[in-house]
């Protein structure tokens, strides 16, 4: 049964709960708000878009270097009005966080279950770290909260929920393609239920089909504009030299890292289940939402995890939070035990988000693990943390005013970079050759190796000159021919008939990936390696 208590019904008690939630979230947000380097890949696209240069990473070519189209489309009008992306990113994350808690309260079966659920979420480093960061996670929490609000809402009419749920899932897919995995089982189970009840008819199927329009429109646009159904980042992250067995090992390592880095994720829900069994209570919400999370758990394992600690677990953590707010018939003893466990967890672990960032950083061994899985927030916090904005090493003043760094590279037309976000945003007119291929259409099609999610490619001889002079100067003949075709997709006229034939070949045919050996620009590679040793491979440039 839905929790029907409305925050406006009881004037004396109504203010206490929402104000408490607001103040708690405000405090945790102020302590933990930050922006990641990867987020500025999307922000550079927003900057180009609102300034008339298209949805491009580099002005000269159409490449989808981002995985979060919805976030870009939502933030762009605000950035057009006032070009301060730091403000809009942090503010929108805060608003989406509050809106998420509002819907969680509406989903919750009681005030006690609601507080246990949100305390669990705010105790998780993964959940809080990526509520901010500038990425799409907080927006997706909000979408998931709306989805499950409608999923559990008791309808007065016999009208099917499926069209609205499919619509929300379709919007979620535009926000991030793999995000749709958390909606698959809920929609499938509801479809099966309505099928058995004889409610599935041509009219309902038509409404469901119409509800997929956000995803269909985006895929049509992406196919025409970028010449690709999937983002360029998909090819950059999946086109790797490592065997599948190594990818699975990386996925396993990601799980092990999460258990050590953010232990509440894997241990609190089993603890709750045991307590509920002891009190002979129904554990159905826990089992249901654990089941809903399985597709995403499998996905994390199969893609080898990520280099960002906790990021890929955020959506299943949110599902666990919903499971907790759906717990019914909580007794006083249960409430004391569960709330005490959460309180002691936050007191004993100085790394939890409730503590000031100075406490979180002290004696923290997780900033960069041996598998190159990094605590991205702590890594970048001196540069982009909100509470560190007035300190000497902060980039916030530069990013806020879009004030450029003054470097010896400012006069160069093309630059090769490893971490491209901050630098690319502050140098919008320069062509950034992304060494890991996230924003580069050619390198993403070549196999890469190295760190999870950031696979470095060897630069083809003549490719740098090709970008600098705007003509194909690649020396390897086979790769040169391949790049000629790719240039038609990314730089040619949108309605050039050649693009339509090449689209199918690059998506599904012989041009999907380039696997032949090619001539490497050893001089440029040595120059990059030397600079990397001087500055550090994970420096902010």
PDB file of C-alpha atoms in Angstrom, residues 124-406:
ATOM      1  CA  UNK A 124      26.723   5.367   0.871  1.00  0.00           C
ATOM      2  CA  UNK A 125      29.790   7.019  -0.614  1.00  0.00           C
ATOM      3  CA  UNK A 126      28.813   5.825  -4.083  1.00  0.00           C
ATOM      4  CA  UNK A 127      25.325   7.310  -3.928  1.00  0.00           C
ATOM      5  CA  UNK A 128      26.381  10.675  -2.493  1.00  0.00           C
ATOM      6  CA  UNK A 129      29.541  11.076  -4.597  1.00  0.00           C
ATOM      7  CA  UNK A 130      27.562  10.738  -7.827  1.00  0.00           C
ATOM      8  CA  UNK A 131      24.573  12.700  -6.663  1.00  0.00           C
ATOM      9  CA  UNK A 132      26.982  15.446  -7.664  1.00  0.00           C
ATOM     10  CA  UNK A 133      30.054  15.025  -9.935  1.00  0.00           C
ATOM     11  CA  UNK A 134      28.386  16.785 -12.892  1.00  0.00           C
ATOM     12  CA  UNK A 135      27.338  13.459 -14.393  1.00  0.00           C
ATOM     13  CA  UNK A 136      23.792  12.253 -15.045  1.00  0.00           C
ATOM     14  CA  UNK A 137      23.316  10.128 -11.909  1.00  0.00           C
ATOM     15  CA  UNK A 138      21.220  12.574  -9.869  1.00  0.00           C
ATOM     16  CA  UNK A 139      18.896  13.149 -12.828  1.00  0.00           C
ATOM     17  CA  UNK A 140      18.527   9.388 -13.164  1.00  0.00           C
ATOM     18  CA  UNK A 141      17.753   8.958  -9.459  1.00  0.00           C
ATOM     19  CA  UNK A 142      14.892  11.391 -10.031  1.00  0.00           C
ATOM     20  CA  UNK A 143      13.631   9.467 -13.082  1.00  0.00           C
ATOM     21  CA  UNK A 144      13.824   6.164 -11.202  1.00  0.00           C
ATOM     22  CA  UNK A 145      11.909   7.649  -8.266  1.00  0.00           C
ATOM     23  CA  UNK A 146       9.132   8.868 -10.585  1.00  0.00           C
ATOM     24  CA  UNK A 147       9.046   5.451 -12.297  1.00  0.00           C
ATOM     25  CA  UNK A 148       8.588   3.493  -9.084  1.00  0.00           C
ATOM     26  CA  UNK A 149       6.121   6.029  -7.721  1.00  0.00           C
ATOM     27  CA  UNK A 150       3.863   5.242 -10.687  1.00  0.00           C
ATOM     28  CA  UNK A 151       4.717   1.551 -10.453  1.00  0.00           C
ATOM     29  CA  UNK A 152       3.377   1.332  -6.883  1.00  0.00           C
ATOM     30  CA  UNK A 153       0.654   3.957  -7.175  1.00  0.00           C
ATOM     31  CA  UNK A 154      -2.846   2.588  -6.675  1.00  0.00           C
ATOM     32  CA  UNK A 155      -4.910   3.608  -9.678  1.00  0.00           C
ATOM     33  CA  UNK A 156      -8.584   4.348  -9.157  1.00  0.00           C
ATOM     34  CA  UNK A 157      -9.390   3.374 -12.734  1.00  0.00           C
ATOM     35  CA  UNK A 158      -8.556   0.205 -14.647  1.00  0.00           C
ATOM     36  CA  UNK A 159      -6.179   2.138 -16.896  1.00  0.00           C
ATOM     37  CA  UNK A 160      -2.868   0.387 -17.503  1.00  0.00           C
ATOM     38  CA  UNK A 161       0.315   1.849 -16.016  1.00  0.00           C
ATOM     39  CA  UNK A 162       2.434   0.431 -18.809  1.00  0.00           C
ATOM     40  CA  UNK A 163       2.362   3.424 -21.206  1.00  0.00           C
ATOM     41  CA  UNK A 164       3.551   5.913 -18.572  1.00  0.00           C
ATOM     42  CA  UNK A 165       6.188   3.483 -17.256  1.00  0.00           C
ATOM     43  CA  UNK A 166       7.484   2.809 -20.762  1.00  0.00           C
ATOM     44  CA  UNK A 167       7.568   6.572 -21.386  1.00  0.00           C
ATOM     45  CA  UNK A 168       9.693   7.150 -18.272  1.00  0.00           C
ATOM     46  CA  UNK A 169      11.985   4.235 -19.198  1.00  0.00           C
ATOM     47  CA  UNK A 170      12.316   5.687 -22.705  1.00  0.00           C
ATOM     48  CA  UNK A 171      13.334   9.062 -21.275  1.00  0.00           C
ATOM     49  CA  UNK A 172      15.760   7.179 -19.016  1.00  0.00           C
ATOM     50  CA  UNK A 173      17.297   5.508 -22.036  1.00  0.00           C
ATOM     51  CA  UNK A 174      17.951   8.939 -23.557  1.00  0.00           C
ATOM     52  CA  UNK A 175      19.580   9.934 -20.269  1.00  0.00           C
ATOM     53  CA  UNK A 176      21.924   6.938 -20.402  1.00  0.00           C
ATOM     54  CA  UNK A 177      21.465   3.794 -22.468  1.00  0.00           C
ATOM     55  CA  UNK A 178      22.482   1.249 -19.815  1.00  0.00           C
ATOM     56  CA  UNK A 179      20.220   2.951 -17.254  1.00  0.00           C
ATOM     57  CA  UNK A 180      17.251   1.259 -18.931  1.00  0.00           C
ATOM     58  CA  UNK A 181      18.383  -2.049 -17.391  1.00  0.00           C
ATOM     59  CA  UNK A 182      16.781  -1.205 -14.036  1.00  0.00           C
ATOM     60  CA  UNK A 183      13.378  -0.887 -15.731  1.00  0.00           C
ATOM     61  CA  UNK A 184      13.418  -4.146 -17.694  1.00  0.00           C
ATOM     62  CA  UNK A 185      12.144  -6.538 -15.027  1.00  0.00           C
ATOM     63  CA  UNK A 186       9.490  -4.245 -13.488  1.00  0.00           C
ATOM     64  CA  UNK A 187       7.973  -3.559 -16.911  1.00  0.00           C
ATOM     65  CA  UNK A 188       8.229  -7.217 -17.941  1.00  0.00           C
ATOM     66  CA  UNK A 189       6.506  -8.418 -14.768  1.00  0.00           C
ATOM     67  CA  UNK A 190       3.715  -5.875 -15.124  1.00  0.00           C
ATOM     68  CA  UNK A 191       3.251  -6.764 -18.788  1.00  0.00           C
ATOM     69  CA  UNK A 192       3.015 -10.449 -17.851  1.00  0.00           C
ATOM     70  CA  UNK A 193       0.470  -9.662 -15.139  1.00  0.00           C
ATOM     71  CA  UNK A 194      -1.712  -7.612 -17.476  1.00  0.00           C
ATOM     72  CA  UNK A 195      -1.420 -10.258 -20.168  1.00  0.00           C
ATOM     73  CA  UNK A 196      -2.698 -12.903 -17.767  1.00  0.00           C
ATOM     74  CA  UNK A 197      -5.567 -10.592 -16.770  1.00  0.00           C
ATOM     75  CA  UNK A 198      -6.528 -10.107 -20.406  1.00  0.00           C
ATOM     76  CA  UNK A 199      -5.732  -6.376 -20.453  1.00  0.00           C
ATOM     77  CA  UNK A 200      -3.194  -6.476 -23.280  1.00  0.00           C
ATOM     78  CA  UNK A 201      -4.988  -5.532 -26.488  1.00  0.00           C
ATOM     79  CA  UNK A 202      -4.048  -3.686 -29.718  1.00  0.00           C
ATOM     80  CA  UNK A 203      -4.991  -0.350 -28.150  1.00  0.00           C
ATOM     81  CA  UNK A 204      -2.621  -0.850 -25.205  1.00  0.00           C
ATOM     82  CA  UNK A 205       0.181  -2.074 -27.459  1.00  0.00           C
ATOM     83  CA  UNK A 206      -0.249   1.041 -29.612  1.00  0.00           C
ATOM     84  CA  UNK A 207      -0.039   3.298 -26.548  1.00  0.00           C
ATOM     85  CA  UNK A 208       3.098   1.470 -25.367  1.00  0.00           C
ATOM     86  CA  UNK A 209       4.681   1.886 -28.806  1.00  0.00           C
ATOM     87  CA  UNK A 210       3.875   5.611 -28.858  1.00  0.00           C
ATOM     88  CA  UNK A 211       5.422   5.936 -25.386  1.00  0.00           C
ATOM     89  CA  UNK A 212       8.826   4.975 -26.781  1.00  0.00           C
ATOM     90  CA  UNK A 213       9.008   8.207 -28.811  1.00  0.00           C
ATOM     91  CA  UNK A 214      11.811   9.890 -26.774  1.00  0.00           C
ATOM     92  CA  UNK A 215      14.214   7.018 -27.433  1.00  0.00           C
ATOM     93  CA  UNK A 216      13.157   6.638 -31.073  1.00  0.00           C
ATOM     94  CA  UNK A 217      13.587  10.360 -31.755  1.00  0.00           C
ATOM     95  CA  UNK A 218      17.033  10.386 -30.172  1.00  0.00           C
ATOM     96  CA  UNK A 219      18.223   7.325 -32.108  1.00  0.00           C
ATOM     97  CA  UNK A 220      16.933   8.822 -35.363  1.00  0.00           C
ATOM     98  CA  UNK A 221      18.689  12.111 -34.636  1.00  0.00           C
ATOM     99  CA  UNK A 222      21.899  10.371 -33.600  1.00  0.00           C
ATOM    100  CA  UNK A 223      21.897   8.198 -36.717  1.00  0.00           C
ATOM    101  CA  UNK A 224      21.465  11.188 -39.009  1.00  0.00           C
ATOM    102  CA  UNK A 225      23.626  13.732 -37.178  1.00  0.00           C
ATOM    103  CA  UNK A 226      26.470  11.576 -35.880  1.00  0.00           C
ATOM    104  CA  UNK A 227      26.159   8.683 -38.304  1.00  0.00           C
ATOM    105  CA  UNK A 228      25.971   6.329 -35.320  1.00  0.00           C
ATOM    106  CA  UNK A 229      23.247   4.782 -33.182  1.00  0.00           C
ATOM    107  CA  UNK A 230      25.545   4.483 -30.185  1.00  0.00           C
ATOM    108  CA  UNK A 231      27.803   7.107 -28.595  1.00  0.00           C
ATOM    109  CA  UNK A 232      31.448   7.207 -29.573  1.00  0.00           C
ATOM    110  CA  UNK A 233      32.300   6.311 -25.971  1.00  0.00           C
ATOM    111  CA  UNK A 234      30.743   2.869 -26.500  1.00  0.00           C
ATOM    112  CA  UNK A 235      33.368   1.995 -29.105  1.00  0.00           C
ATOM    113  CA  UNK A 236      36.177   3.584 -27.092  1.00  0.00           C
ATOM    114  CA  UNK A 237      35.352   1.502 -23.999  1.00  0.00           C
ATOM    115  CA  UNK A 238      34.441  -1.828 -25.634  1.00  0.00           C
ATOM    116  CA  UNK A 239      36.981  -1.971 -28.454  1.00  0.00           C
ATOM    117  CA  UNK A 240      39.817  -3.372 -26.337  1.00  0.00           C
ATOM    118  CA  UNK A 241      42.764  -5.734 -26.682  1.00  0.00           C
ATOM    119  CA  UNK A 242      42.084  -7.605 -23.427  1.00  0.00           C
ATOM    120  CA  UNK A 243      40.356 -11.011 -23.694  1.00  0.00           C
ATOM    121  CA  UNK A 244      36.848 -11.393 -22.254  1.00  0.00           C
ATOM    122  CA  UNK A 245      38.253 -13.384 -19.347  1.00  0.00           C
ATOM    123  CA  UNK A 246      40.312 -10.351 -18.316  1.00  0.00           C
ATOM    124  CA  UNK A 247      37.244  -8.122 -18.608  1.00  0.00           C
ATOM    125  CA  UNK A 248      35.372 -10.450 -16.232  1.00  0.00           C
ATOM    126  CA  UNK A 249      38.332 -10.368 -13.854  1.00  0.00           C
ATOM    127  CA  UNK A 250      38.189  -6.570 -13.945  1.00  0.00           C
ATOM    128  CA  UNK A 251      34.489  -6.756 -13.149  1.00  0.00           C
ATOM    129  CA  UNK A 252      35.188  -9.010 -10.181  1.00  0.00           C
ATOM    130  CA  UNK A 253      37.878  -6.604  -8.959  1.00  0.00           C
ATOM    131  CA  UNK A 254      35.367  -3.764  -9.204  1.00  0.00           C
ATOM    132  CA  UNK A 255      32.982  -5.671  -6.929  1.00  0.00           C
ATOM    133  CA  UNK A 256      35.741  -6.420  -4.415  1.00  0.00           C
ATOM    134  CA  UNK A 257      36.826  -2.776  -4.406  1.00  0.00           C
ATOM    135  CA  UNK A 258      33.245  -1.643  -3.767  1.00  0.00           C
ATOM    136  CA  UNK A 259      32.871  -4.027  -0.827  1.00  0.00           C
ATOM    137  CA  UNK A 260      35.925  -2.503   0.815  1.00  0.00           C
ATOM    138  CA  UNK A 261      35.385   1.098  -0.245  1.00  0.00           C
ATOM    139  CA  UNK A 262      31.632   1.388   0.397  1.00  0.00           C
ATOM    140  CA  UNK A 263      30.758  -1.668   2.523  1.00  0.00           C
ATOM    141  CA  UNK A 264      27.241  -0.554   3.462  1.00  0.00           C
ATOM    142  CA  UNK A 265      26.144  -1.283  -0.120  1.00  0.00           C
ATOM    143  CA  UNK A 266      26.516  -5.041   0.210  1.00  0.00           C
ATOM    144  CA  UNK A 267      26.083  -5.611   3.934  1.00  0.00           C
ATOM    145  CA  UNK A 268      23.172  -3.476   5.118  1.00  0.00           C
ATOM    146  CA  UNK A 269      20.398  -5.096   3.097  1.00  0.00           C
ATOM    147  CA  UNK A 270      21.336  -8.665   4.207  1.00  0.00           C
ATOM    148  CA  UNK A 271      21.520  -7.345   7.776  1.00  0.00           C
ATOM    149  CA  UNK A 272      18.002  -5.904   7.430  1.00  0.00           C
ATOM    150  CA  UNK A 273      16.739  -9.181   5.939  1.00  0.00           C
ATOM    151  CA  UNK A 274      18.146 -11.154   8.898  1.00  0.00           C
ATOM    152  CA  UNK A 275      16.535  -8.787  11.407  1.00  0.00           C
ATOM    153  CA  UNK A 276      13.215  -9.065   9.559  1.00  0.00           C
ATOM    154  CA  UNK A 277      13.417 -12.856   9.583  1.00  0.00           C
ATOM    155  CA  UNK A 278      14.126 -12.791  13.328  1.00  0.00           C
ATOM    156  CA  UNK A 279      11.002 -10.682  13.893  1.00  0.00           C
ATOM    157  CA  UNK A 280       9.044 -12.875  11.448  1.00  0.00           C
ATOM    158  CA  UNK A 281       8.375 -10.026   9.061  1.00  0.00           C
ATOM    159  CA  UNK A 282       7.833  -9.934   5.312  1.00  0.00           C
ATOM    160  CA  UNK A 283      11.052  -9.516   3.305  1.00  0.00           C
ATOM    161  CA  UNK A 284       9.289  -9.258  -0.062  1.00  0.00           C
ATOM    162  CA  UNK A 285      10.481  -5.688  -0.909  1.00  0.00           C
ATOM    163  CA  UNK A 286      14.109  -6.723  -0.366  1.00  0.00           C
ATOM    164  CA  UNK A 287      13.804  -9.763  -2.605  1.00  0.00           C
ATOM    165  CA  UNK A 288      11.832  -7.877  -5.255  1.00  0.00           C
ATOM    166  CA  UNK A 289      14.310  -5.022  -5.581  1.00  0.00           C
ATOM    167  CA  UNK A 290      17.293  -7.326  -5.397  1.00  0.00           C
ATOM    168  CA  UNK A 291      15.722  -9.090  -8.365  1.00  0.00           C
ATOM    169  CA  UNK A 292      15.173  -5.790 -10.176  1.00  0.00           C
ATOM    170  CA  UNK A 293      18.877  -4.982  -9.684  1.00  0.00           C
ATOM    171  CA  UNK A 294      20.165  -8.258 -11.178  1.00  0.00           C
ATOM    172  CA  UNK A 295      20.315  -7.086 -14.834  1.00  0.00           C
ATOM    173  CA  UNK A 296      22.505  -4.171 -13.784  1.00  0.00           C
ATOM    174  CA  UNK A 297      24.649  -6.337 -11.508  1.00  0.00           C
ATOM    175  CA  UNK A 298      25.294  -8.683 -14.438  1.00  0.00           C
ATOM    176  CA  UNK A 299      26.031  -5.731 -16.708  1.00  0.00           C
ATOM    177  CA  UNK A 300      28.632  -4.316 -14.285  1.00  0.00           C
ATOM    178  CA  UNK A 301      30.391  -7.667 -14.139  1.00  0.00           C
ATOM    179  CA  UNK A 302      30.270  -8.289 -17.904  1.00  0.00           C
ATOM    180  CA  UNK A 303      31.721  -4.896 -18.912  1.00  0.00           C
ATOM    181  CA  UNK A 304      34.581  -5.080 -16.411  1.00  0.00           C
ATOM    182  CA  UNK A 305      33.293  -2.404 -14.038  1.00  0.00           C
ATOM    183  CA  UNK A 306      34.718   1.083 -14.303  1.00  0.00           C
ATOM    184  CA  UNK A 307      37.669   3.177 -13.191  1.00  0.00           C
ATOM    185  CA  UNK A 308      35.388   5.397 -11.060  1.00  0.00           C
ATOM    186  CA  UNK A 309      34.884   3.817  -7.650  1.00  0.00           C
ATOM    187  CA  UNK A 310      31.202   3.233  -6.969  1.00  0.00           C
ATOM    188  CA  UNK A 311      29.788   4.957 -10.030  1.00  0.00           C
ATOM    189  CA  UNK A 312      28.307   1.880 -11.721  1.00  0.00           C
ATOM    190  CA  UNK A 313      26.703   0.721  -8.473  1.00  0.00           C
ATOM    191  CA  UNK A 314      24.695   3.897  -7.875  1.00  0.00           C
ATOM    192  CA  UNK A 315      21.498   2.715  -9.565  1.00  0.00           C
ATOM    193  CA  UNK A 316      21.339  -0.601  -7.727  1.00  0.00           C
ATOM    194  CA  UNK A 317      22.071   1.249  -4.483  1.00  0.00           C
ATOM    195  CA  UNK A 318      19.076   3.441  -5.226  1.00  0.00           C
ATOM    196  CA  UNK A 319      16.945   0.331  -5.808  1.00  0.00           C
ATOM    197  CA  UNK A 320      18.085  -0.940  -2.402  1.00  0.00           C
ATOM    198  CA  UNK A 321      16.984   2.388  -0.914  1.00  0.00           C
ATOM    199  CA  UNK A 322      13.514   1.933  -2.426  1.00  0.00           C
ATOM    200  CA  UNK A 323      13.375  -1.595  -0.969  1.00  0.00           C
ATOM    201  CA  UNK A 324      13.996  -0.108   2.478  1.00  0.00           C
ATOM    202  CA  UNK A 325      11.338   2.600   2.216  1.00  0.00           C
ATOM    203  CA  UNK A 326       8.835  -0.111   1.195  1.00  0.00           C
ATOM    204  CA  UNK A 327       9.336  -2.140   4.401  1.00  0.00           C
ATOM    205  CA  UNK A 328       6.026  -2.611   6.193  1.00  0.00           C
ATOM    206  CA  UNK A 329       5.070  -3.151   9.835  1.00  0.00           C
ATOM    207  CA  UNK A 330       8.295  -1.960  11.411  1.00  0.00           C
ATOM    208  CA  UNK A 331       8.307  -2.589  15.162  1.00  0.00           C
ATOM    209  CA  UNK A 332      10.024  -0.328  17.656  1.00  0.00           C
ATOM    210  CA  UNK A 333      12.778  -2.866  18.273  1.00  0.00           C
ATOM    211  CA  UNK A 334      13.452  -3.156  14.547  1.00  0.00           C
ATOM    212  CA  UNK A 335      13.612   0.607  14.224  1.00  0.00           C
ATOM    213  CA  UNK A 336      16.044   0.874  17.155  1.00  0.00           C
ATOM    214  CA  UNK A 337      18.290  -1.874  15.785  1.00  0.00           C
ATOM    215  CA  UNK A 338      18.375  -0.599  12.193  1.00  0.00           C
ATOM    216  CA  UNK A 339      18.743   3.068  13.089  1.00  0.00           C
ATOM    217  CA  UNK A 340      21.446   2.238  15.655  1.00  0.00           C
ATOM    218  CA  UNK A 341      23.346   0.208  13.038  1.00  0.00           C
ATOM    219  CA  UNK A 342      23.272   3.163  10.624  1.00  0.00           C
ATOM    220  CA  UNK A 343      24.322   5.628  13.326  1.00  0.00           C
ATOM    221  CA  UNK A 344      27.247   3.478  14.496  1.00  0.00           C
ATOM    222  CA  UNK A 345      28.335   2.852  10.897  1.00  0.00           C
ATOM    223  CA  UNK A 346      28.572   6.595  10.256  1.00  0.00           C
ATOM    224  CA  UNK A 347      30.334   7.259  13.557  1.00  0.00           C
ATOM    225  CA  UNK A 348      32.924   4.515  13.165  1.00  0.00           C
ATOM    226  CA  UNK A 349      33.741   5.109   9.474  1.00  0.00           C
ATOM    227  CA  UNK A 350      35.229   8.550   8.983  1.00  0.00           C
ATOM    228  CA  UNK A 351      34.987   8.128   5.212  1.00  0.00           C
ATOM    229  CA  UNK A 352      31.171   8.270   5.101  1.00  0.00           C
ATOM    230  CA  UNK A 353      29.597  11.361   3.487  1.00  0.00           C
ATOM    231  CA  UNK A 354      28.218  12.679   6.785  1.00  0.00           C
ATOM    232  CA  UNK A 355      31.755  13.638   7.848  1.00  0.00           C
ATOM    233  CA  UNK A 356      33.582  16.772   6.662  1.00  0.00           C
ATOM    234  CA  UNK A 357      35.777  16.211   3.639  1.00  0.00           C
ATOM    235  CA  UNK A 358      38.906  16.721   5.765  1.00  0.00           C
ATOM    236  CA  UNK A 359      37.922  13.631   7.779  1.00  0.00           C
ATOM    237  CA  UNK A 360      37.093  11.641   4.664  1.00  0.00           C
ATOM    238  CA  UNK A 361      40.533  12.292   3.201  1.00  0.00           C
ATOM    239  CA  UNK A 362      42.537  11.370   6.329  1.00  0.00           C
ATOM    240  CA  UNK A 363      44.355   8.054   5.998  1.00  0.00           C
ATOM    241  CA  UNK A 364      42.234   7.136   2.995  1.00  0.00           C
ATOM    242  CA  UNK A 365      43.877   4.313   1.018  1.00  0.00           C
ATOM    243  CA  UNK A 366      41.363   4.363  -1.819  1.00  0.00           C
ATOM    244  CA  UNK A 367      42.309   7.464  -3.782  1.00  0.00           C
ATOM    245  CA  UNK A 368      43.866   5.287  -6.470  1.00  0.00           C
ATOM    246  CA  UNK A 369      43.767   1.512  -6.036  1.00  0.00           C
ATOM    247  CA  UNK A 370      46.162  -1.030  -7.492  1.00  0.00           C
ATOM    248  CA  UNK A 371      43.625  -1.873 -10.236  1.00  0.00           C
ATOM    249  CA  UNK A 372      43.522   1.839 -11.114  1.00  0.00           C
ATOM    250  CA  UNK A 373      40.028   2.150  -9.697  1.00  0.00           C
ATOM    251  CA  UNK A 374      39.978   5.620  -8.213  1.00  0.00           C
ATOM    252  CA  UNK A 375      38.024   7.524  -5.620  1.00  0.00           C
ATOM    253  CA  UNK A 376      37.315  10.225  -8.183  1.00  0.00           C
ATOM    254  CA  UNK A 377      35.759  12.626  -5.701  1.00  0.00           C
ATOM    255  CA  UNK A 378      38.774  12.669  -3.413  1.00  0.00           C
ATOM    256  CA  UNK A 379      41.115  12.775  -6.421  1.00  0.00           C
ATOM    257  CA  UNK A 380      39.509  15.898  -7.886  1.00  0.00           C
ATOM    258  CA  UNK A 381      38.116  17.505  -4.740  1.00  0.00           C
ATOM    259  CA  UNK A 382      41.042  19.917  -4.193  1.00  0.00           C
ATOM    260  CA  UNK A 383      40.350  21.247  -7.690  1.00  0.00           C
ATOM    261  CA  UNK A 384      36.550  21.165  -7.914  1.00  0.00           C
ATOM    262  CA  UNK A 385      35.134  20.610  -4.421  1.00  0.00           C
ATOM    263  CA  UNK A 386      32.585  23.220  -3.424  1.00  0.00           C
ATOM    264  CA  UNK A 387      34.055  23.741   0.052  1.00  0.00           C
ATOM    265  CA  UNK A 388      37.524  24.076  -1.509  1.00  0.00           C
ATOM    266  CA  UNK A 389      36.443  26.770  -3.994  1.00  0.00           C
ATOM    267  CA  UNK A 390      38.444  29.566  -2.337  1.00  0.00           C
ATOM    268  CA  UNK A 391      41.651  27.583  -1.921  1.00  0.00           C
ATOM    269  CA  UNK A 392      44.762  28.081  -4.003  1.00  0.00           C
ATOM    270  CA  UNK A 393      44.493  24.885  -6.087  1.00  0.00           C
ATOM    271  CA  UNK A 394      40.799  25.252  -6.904  1.00  0.00           C
ATOM    272  CA  UNK A 395      39.719  25.319 -10.544  1.00  0.00           C
ATOM    273  CA  UNK A 396      36.230  26.517  -9.630  1.00  0.00           C
ATOM    274  CA  UNK A 397      36.978  30.233 -10.323  1.00  0.00           C
ATOM    275  CA  UNK A 398      38.361  29.322 -13.761  1.00  0.00           C
ATOM    276  CA  UNK A 399      35.521  26.954 -14.627  1.00  0.00           C
ATOM    277  CA  UNK A 400      32.888  29.370 -13.363  1.00  0.00           C
ATOM    278  CA  UNK A 401      34.133  32.272 -15.482  1.00  0.00           C
ATOM    279  CA  UNK A 402      35.363  29.995 -18.285  1.00  0.00           C
ATOM    280  CA  UNK A 403      38.685  31.746 -17.901  1.00  0.00           C
ATOM    281  CA  UNK A 404      41.441  30.022 -19.830  1.00  0.00           C
ATOM    282  CA  UNK A 405      44.642  28.666 -18.387  1.00  0.00           C
ATOM    283  CA  UNK A 406      47.681  30.421 -19.722  1.00  0.00           C
TER     284      UNK A 406
END
